[in-house]
């Protein structure tokens, strides 16, 4: 078993894969078909988890909730470090990306930590190839509970700290394969043809015009500068406000190499149709300014790269209508698409 204990030492955490290989009998964890299945597994492995933490983990109370995805279980617990009990969160199982970046950014004495501290972690339990984390429990309220502009700004400041600290760990490289935008836009046209969204004819005309640009926009996206480790899931529910007005990011399972604007556009689109709630705050500009405060270079053509991502996102909205917000969001996305089609084609 590879176990990392970040609370009892000041050295930075080992990178995933840098420690000894898993034991020969290590096996994949069983499939988790339901939240109940994840809880059953967590209860079954609880004794091994306590042993892996050398008895410093106690008072474990497992739960699931509606916002959890991926078949994992979470627990409130107490962590005893040098005799001082501290509130903790246990996550089991976690994927390799979340495990790696929780270790990288949550261990040691990293300055201006953008994420909760990692008390302990491992990649096997009871012979299962299974990642787990014991994290500091932040006594804060999520930005989603009060998405006031100052809290959104604090969330973006946390993203800038995240990108700065992550870049110090290793240079970003090898971004993920982009979505199949052509297929999604074709699906969007079918939705418009079927009249399943308001303004179907206007949508159809906008999508038809935009489709002509997609091959070139895909090419331009593929050659964009890869200049940041992006959090990859920036939304108000993944930011926790502290009493001092700063914010911590949680849920690191989607961290990936990319262009720094991707995190800001992801957050921005959640306010499409409700941008008045931001009171003039522009997420891309705000994140760019926060990055500069950390000495990060934003690079040329950032606004164009952000516009390409906005346009591709807007064009796919009808294909994702069951998951995206209501009619006001759909209408606003159409306006974004029409505006940026003209701008990007010139």
XYZ file of C-alpha atoms in Angstrom:
346
model
C 0.000 0.000 0.000
C 1.246 3.495 -0.860
C 0.167 5.906 1.859
C 1.040 9.570 2.188
C 0.671 11.436 5.476
C 0.895 15.173 4.899
C 0.077 16.323 8.410
C 3.111 14.899 10.198
C 5.848 16.193 7.900
C 6.822 19.369 6.082
C 8.153 17.748 2.917
C 5.995 18.132 -0.196
C 3.903 15.074 -1.033
C 5.195 12.373 -3.339
C 3.819 12.436 -6.846
C 1.410 9.707 -7.765
C 3.412 6.798 -9.094
C 6.695 7.928 -7.519
C 6.410 5.602 -4.532
C 6.645 1.817 -4.439
C 4.378 -0.062 -6.845
C 1.143 -1.543 -5.527
C 1.321 -4.986 -4.030
C 1.121 -7.869 -6.486
C -2.295 -8.893 -5.206
C -3.736 -5.400 -5.783
C -7.006 -5.599 -7.692
C -9.472 -3.092 -9.107
C -12.149 -1.996 -6.677
C -15.597 -3.456 -7.334
C -18.005 -1.412 -9.472
C -20.181 0.977 -7.504
C -23.618 0.976 -9.065
C -25.276 3.219 -6.500
C -24.593 5.532 -3.543
C -25.603 2.629 -1.312
C -22.878 0.518 -2.942
C -20.253 3.157 -2.238
C -21.343 3.303 1.397
C -21.174 -0.475 1.709
C -17.613 -0.436 0.368
C -16.644 2.435 2.669
C -17.972 0.632 5.736
C -16.223 -2.582 4.688
C -12.870 -0.808 4.358
C -13.181 1.528 7.338
C -10.990 -0.582 9.653
C -8.234 -0.762 7.005
C -8.503 2.994 6.486
C -8.010 3.648 10.200
C -5.005 1.301 10.223
C -3.519 3.063 7.181
C -3.800 6.357 9.082
C -2.009 4.814 12.100
C -4.987 5.385 14.351
C -5.137 9.133 13.889
C -8.455 8.976 12.037
C -11.539 8.504 14.230
C -15.234 9.317 14.615
C -15.984 8.509 10.965
C -19.541 9.227 9.806
C -20.233 8.272 6.173
C -22.838 10.016 4.035
C -23.872 10.613 0.442
C -25.623 13.624 -1.015
C -27.230 14.754 -4.262
C -24.185 16.709 -5.437
C -21.859 13.731 -5.286
C -20.954 12.088 -8.581
C -18.814 9.130 -9.593
C -19.937 6.593 -6.996
C -17.792 7.804 -4.103
C -18.588 7.990 -0.403
C -17.716 10.905 1.858
C -17.423 11.089 5.632
C -17.025 13.645 8.361
C -14.316 12.581 10.784
C -11.680 13.754 13.249
C -7.962 13.739 12.593
C -5.538 13.791 15.528
C -2.180 15.352 14.772
C 0.264 15.705 17.674
C -2.660 15.358 20.066
C -4.764 18.120 18.496
C -8.054 16.848 16.983
C -9.072 18.533 13.755
C -12.194 18.287 11.620
C -11.634 16.220 8.495
C -13.334 14.998 5.340
C -12.743 11.464 4.057
C -13.290 10.621 0.371
C -13.283 7.055 -0.939
C -12.740 6.066 -3.680
C -11.118 8.929 -5.592
C -9.679 8.882 -9.083
C -5.996 9.267 -9.911
C -6.285 12.919 -10.992
C -7.924 14.049 -7.754
C -5.487 11.959 -5.735
C -2.464 13.405 -7.504
C -3.454 17.061 -7.272
C -4.709 16.798 -3.700
C -1.275 15.482 -2.810
C 0.575 18.078 -4.867
C -1.363 21.135 -3.644
C -2.666 19.970 -0.272
C 0.550 18.585 1.216
C 3.530 20.198 2.914
C 3.669 23.926 3.634
C 2.646 25.270 0.256
C 2.255 29.070 0.466
C -1.176 30.528 -0.270
C -2.692 27.080 -0.430
C -5.630 27.156 -2.900
C -7.191 23.865 -1.710
C -7.854 22.153 1.643
C -4.853 20.561 3.340
C -4.354 16.858 2.682
C -3.822 15.049 5.984
C -3.311 11.584 4.510
C -3.863 9.654 1.287
C -3.263 6.313 -0.344
C -3.851 4.353 -3.519
C -4.749 0.909 -2.131
C -6.861 -0.531 0.687
C -7.268 -4.202 1.602
C -5.594 -5.179 -1.633
C -7.923 -3.072 -3.763
C -6.492 -0.607 -6.259
C -8.423 2.240 -4.676
C -7.553 5.873 -3.992
C -8.592 7.626 -0.796
C -8.097 11.011 0.833
C -8.323 12.515 4.293
C -8.683 16.278 3.890
C -8.978 19.299 6.119
C -12.628 20.171 6.634
C -13.038 23.837 5.749
C -15.374 25.735 8.070
C -16.769 27.875 5.310
C -19.848 28.460 3.194
C -19.873 27.616 -0.498
C -19.982 30.477 -2.973
C -23.181 28.881 -4.299
C -24.927 29.822 -1.042
C -24.249 33.501 -1.745
C -22.915 34.117 -5.287
C -22.453 37.828 -4.705
C -19.904 39.500 -7.028
C -17.316 39.775 -4.225
C -17.573 36.049 -3.606
C -17.293 35.236 -7.318
C -14.225 37.477 -7.407
C -12.765 35.560 -4.432
C -13.486 32.304 -6.283
C -11.570 33.569 -9.331
C -8.709 34.695 -7.085
C -8.574 31.119 -5.773
C -8.456 29.851 -9.369
C -5.493 32.155 -10.033
C -3.711 30.815 -6.926
C -4.517 27.297 -8.063
C -3.053 27.906 -11.515
C 0.029 29.562 -10.011
C 0.733 26.834 -7.444
C -0.046 24.017 -9.891
C 2.330 25.503 -12.459
C 5.094 25.498 -9.859
C 4.639 21.764 -9.424
C 5.224 20.902 -13.093
C 4.716 22.594 -16.465
C 1.342 21.947 -18.113
C 1.406 19.596 -21.077
C -0.771 17.189 -23.069
C -4.265 18.743 -22.892
C -7.207 16.351 -23.157
C -8.798 15.596 -26.491
C -11.430 18.257 -27.234
C -15.116 17.327 -27.426
C -16.638 16.236 -30.709
C -18.080 19.655 -31.368
C -19.187 18.804 -34.905
C -21.359 15.938 -33.647
C -22.839 18.006 -30.812
C -23.644 20.900 -33.145
C -25.325 18.471 -35.538
C -27.365 17.212 -32.571
C -28.195 20.829 -31.737
C -29.540 21.370 -35.269
C -31.742 18.298 -34.937
C -33.171 19.716 -31.712
C -33.865 23.013 -33.506
C -35.416 21.231 -36.486
C -37.697 19.350 -34.125
C -38.923 22.585 -32.558
C -37.923 21.443 -29.097
C -36.497 24.840 -28.111
C -37.817 28.394 -28.409
C -36.860 30.329 -31.567
C -36.080 27.120 -33.521
C -35.706 28.815 -36.913
C -33.353 31.447 -35.548
C -31.309 28.712 -33.868
C -31.178 26.708 -37.074
C -29.933 29.650 -39.097
C -27.341 30.560 -36.463
C -26.053 26.990 -36.238
C -25.936 26.611 -40.024
C -23.802 29.753 -40.309
C -21.574 28.710 -37.406
C -20.964 25.204 -38.753
C -18.934 26.709 -41.596
C -16.470 28.084 -39.034
C -16.115 24.992 -36.872
C -13.249 23.246 -38.741
C -11.137 26.404 -38.559
C -12.104 27.070 -34.930
C -11.192 23.492 -33.982
C -7.785 23.961 -35.611
C -7.241 27.260 -33.797
C -8.308 25.667 -30.524
C -5.885 22.775 -30.963
C -2.937 25.145 -31.434
C -3.862 27.456 -28.542
C -1.075 28.040 -25.983
C -1.141 25.424 -23.224
C -0.134 27.727 -20.390
C -1.980 26.567 -17.260
C -3.211 23.686 -15.201
C -6.956 24.335 -15.234
C -9.148 23.283 -12.308
C -11.659 22.080 -14.866
C -14.828 22.319 -12.761
C -15.058 25.925 -11.626
C -18.541 26.651 -10.333
C -19.844 28.300 -7.145
C -20.411 24.938 -5.449
C -16.708 24.137 -5.683
C -15.565 27.255 -3.853
C -15.624 27.559 -0.047
C -15.451 31.014 1.522
C -13.322 31.492 4.633
C -13.881 34.095 7.338
C -10.954 36.155 6.045
C -12.684 36.627 2.676
C -10.490 34.193 0.754
C -11.727 31.084 -1.001
C -10.570 27.459 -1.262
C -11.268 25.166 -4.218
C -12.505 21.613 -3.813
C -13.056 18.622 -6.141
C -9.888 18.250 -8.214
C -10.998 15.342 -10.379
C -11.072 17.381 -13.605
C -7.683 19.105 -13.425
C -6.110 19.245 -16.884
C -3.605 21.178 -18.944
C -5.100 23.929 -21.061
C -5.380 27.654 -21.657
C -5.953 29.730 -18.547
C -9.179 31.269 -19.873
C -10.970 27.892 -19.866
C -11.702 28.068 -16.134
C -13.074 31.606 -16.420
C -15.326 30.824 -19.398
C -16.655 27.761 -17.572
C -17.701 29.957 -14.656
C -18.952 32.784 -16.860
C -21.411 30.618 -18.792
C -23.229 29.733 -15.557
C -24.335 33.368 -15.444
C -25.433 33.637 -19.091
C -28.854 35.221 -19.029
C -28.243 36.377 -15.463
C -25.077 38.439 -15.941
C -26.694 41.271 -13.965
C -25.925 39.204 -10.859
C -22.224 39.810 -11.483
C -22.720 43.579 -11.323
C -20.274 44.184 -14.159
C -17.658 41.660 -13.086
C -16.134 39.942 -16.134
C -14.721 36.525 -15.164
C -12.060 36.332 -17.895
C -10.757 39.837 -17.186
C -10.955 39.240 -13.425
C -8.988 35.982 -13.623
C -6.432 37.585 -15.939
C -5.833 40.385 -13.439
C -5.549 37.926 -10.546
C -3.029 35.874 -12.517
C -0.902 38.938 -13.151
C -0.836 39.576 -9.413
C 0.878 36.172 -9.105
C 3.397 37.060 -11.802
C 1.781 34.858 -14.449
C 1.893 35.759 -18.129
C -1.494 35.665 -19.817
C -0.065 35.621 -23.321
C -1.392 37.045 -26.585
C -4.801 36.391 -28.166
C -6.418 35.473 -24.845
C -9.651 37.266 -25.719
C -9.879 35.460 -29.056
C -9.237 32.086 -27.434
C -11.933 32.824 -24.844
C -14.344 33.816 -27.634
C -13.697 30.557 -29.500
C -14.552 28.588 -26.349
C -17.635 30.726 -25.714
C -18.911 30.241 -29.248
C -18.370 26.476 -29.249
C -20.075 26.224 -25.862
C -23.044 28.329 -26.982
C -23.492 26.299 -30.171
C -23.809 23.080 -28.181
C -26.490 24.388 -25.795
C -29.505 22.896 -27.654
C -27.825 19.468 -27.604
C -27.468 19.760 -23.828
C -30.826 21.317 -23.096
C -31.756 18.681 -20.513
C -28.705 19.560 -18.417
C -28.406 23.289 -18.873
C -30.401 26.071 -17.254
C -33.780 27.383 -18.407
C -35.133 29.389 -21.295
C -33.322 32.594 -20.409
C -29.998 30.755 -20.596
C -30.910 29.249 -23.978
C -31.958 32.626 -25.390
C -28.787 34.316 -24.135
C -26.641 31.538 -25.632
C -28.253 32.154 -29.015
C -27.304 35.827 -28.836
C -23.727 34.900 -27.892
C -23.550 32.505 -30.843
C -24.831 35.039 -33.364
C -22.533 37.781 -32.084
C -19.401 35.648 -32.027
C -20.109 34.026 -35.405
C -19.829 37.465 -36.965
C -16.784 38.389 -34.899
C -14.831 35.173 -35.478
C -15.567 35.073 -39.205
C -14.105 38.517 -39.838
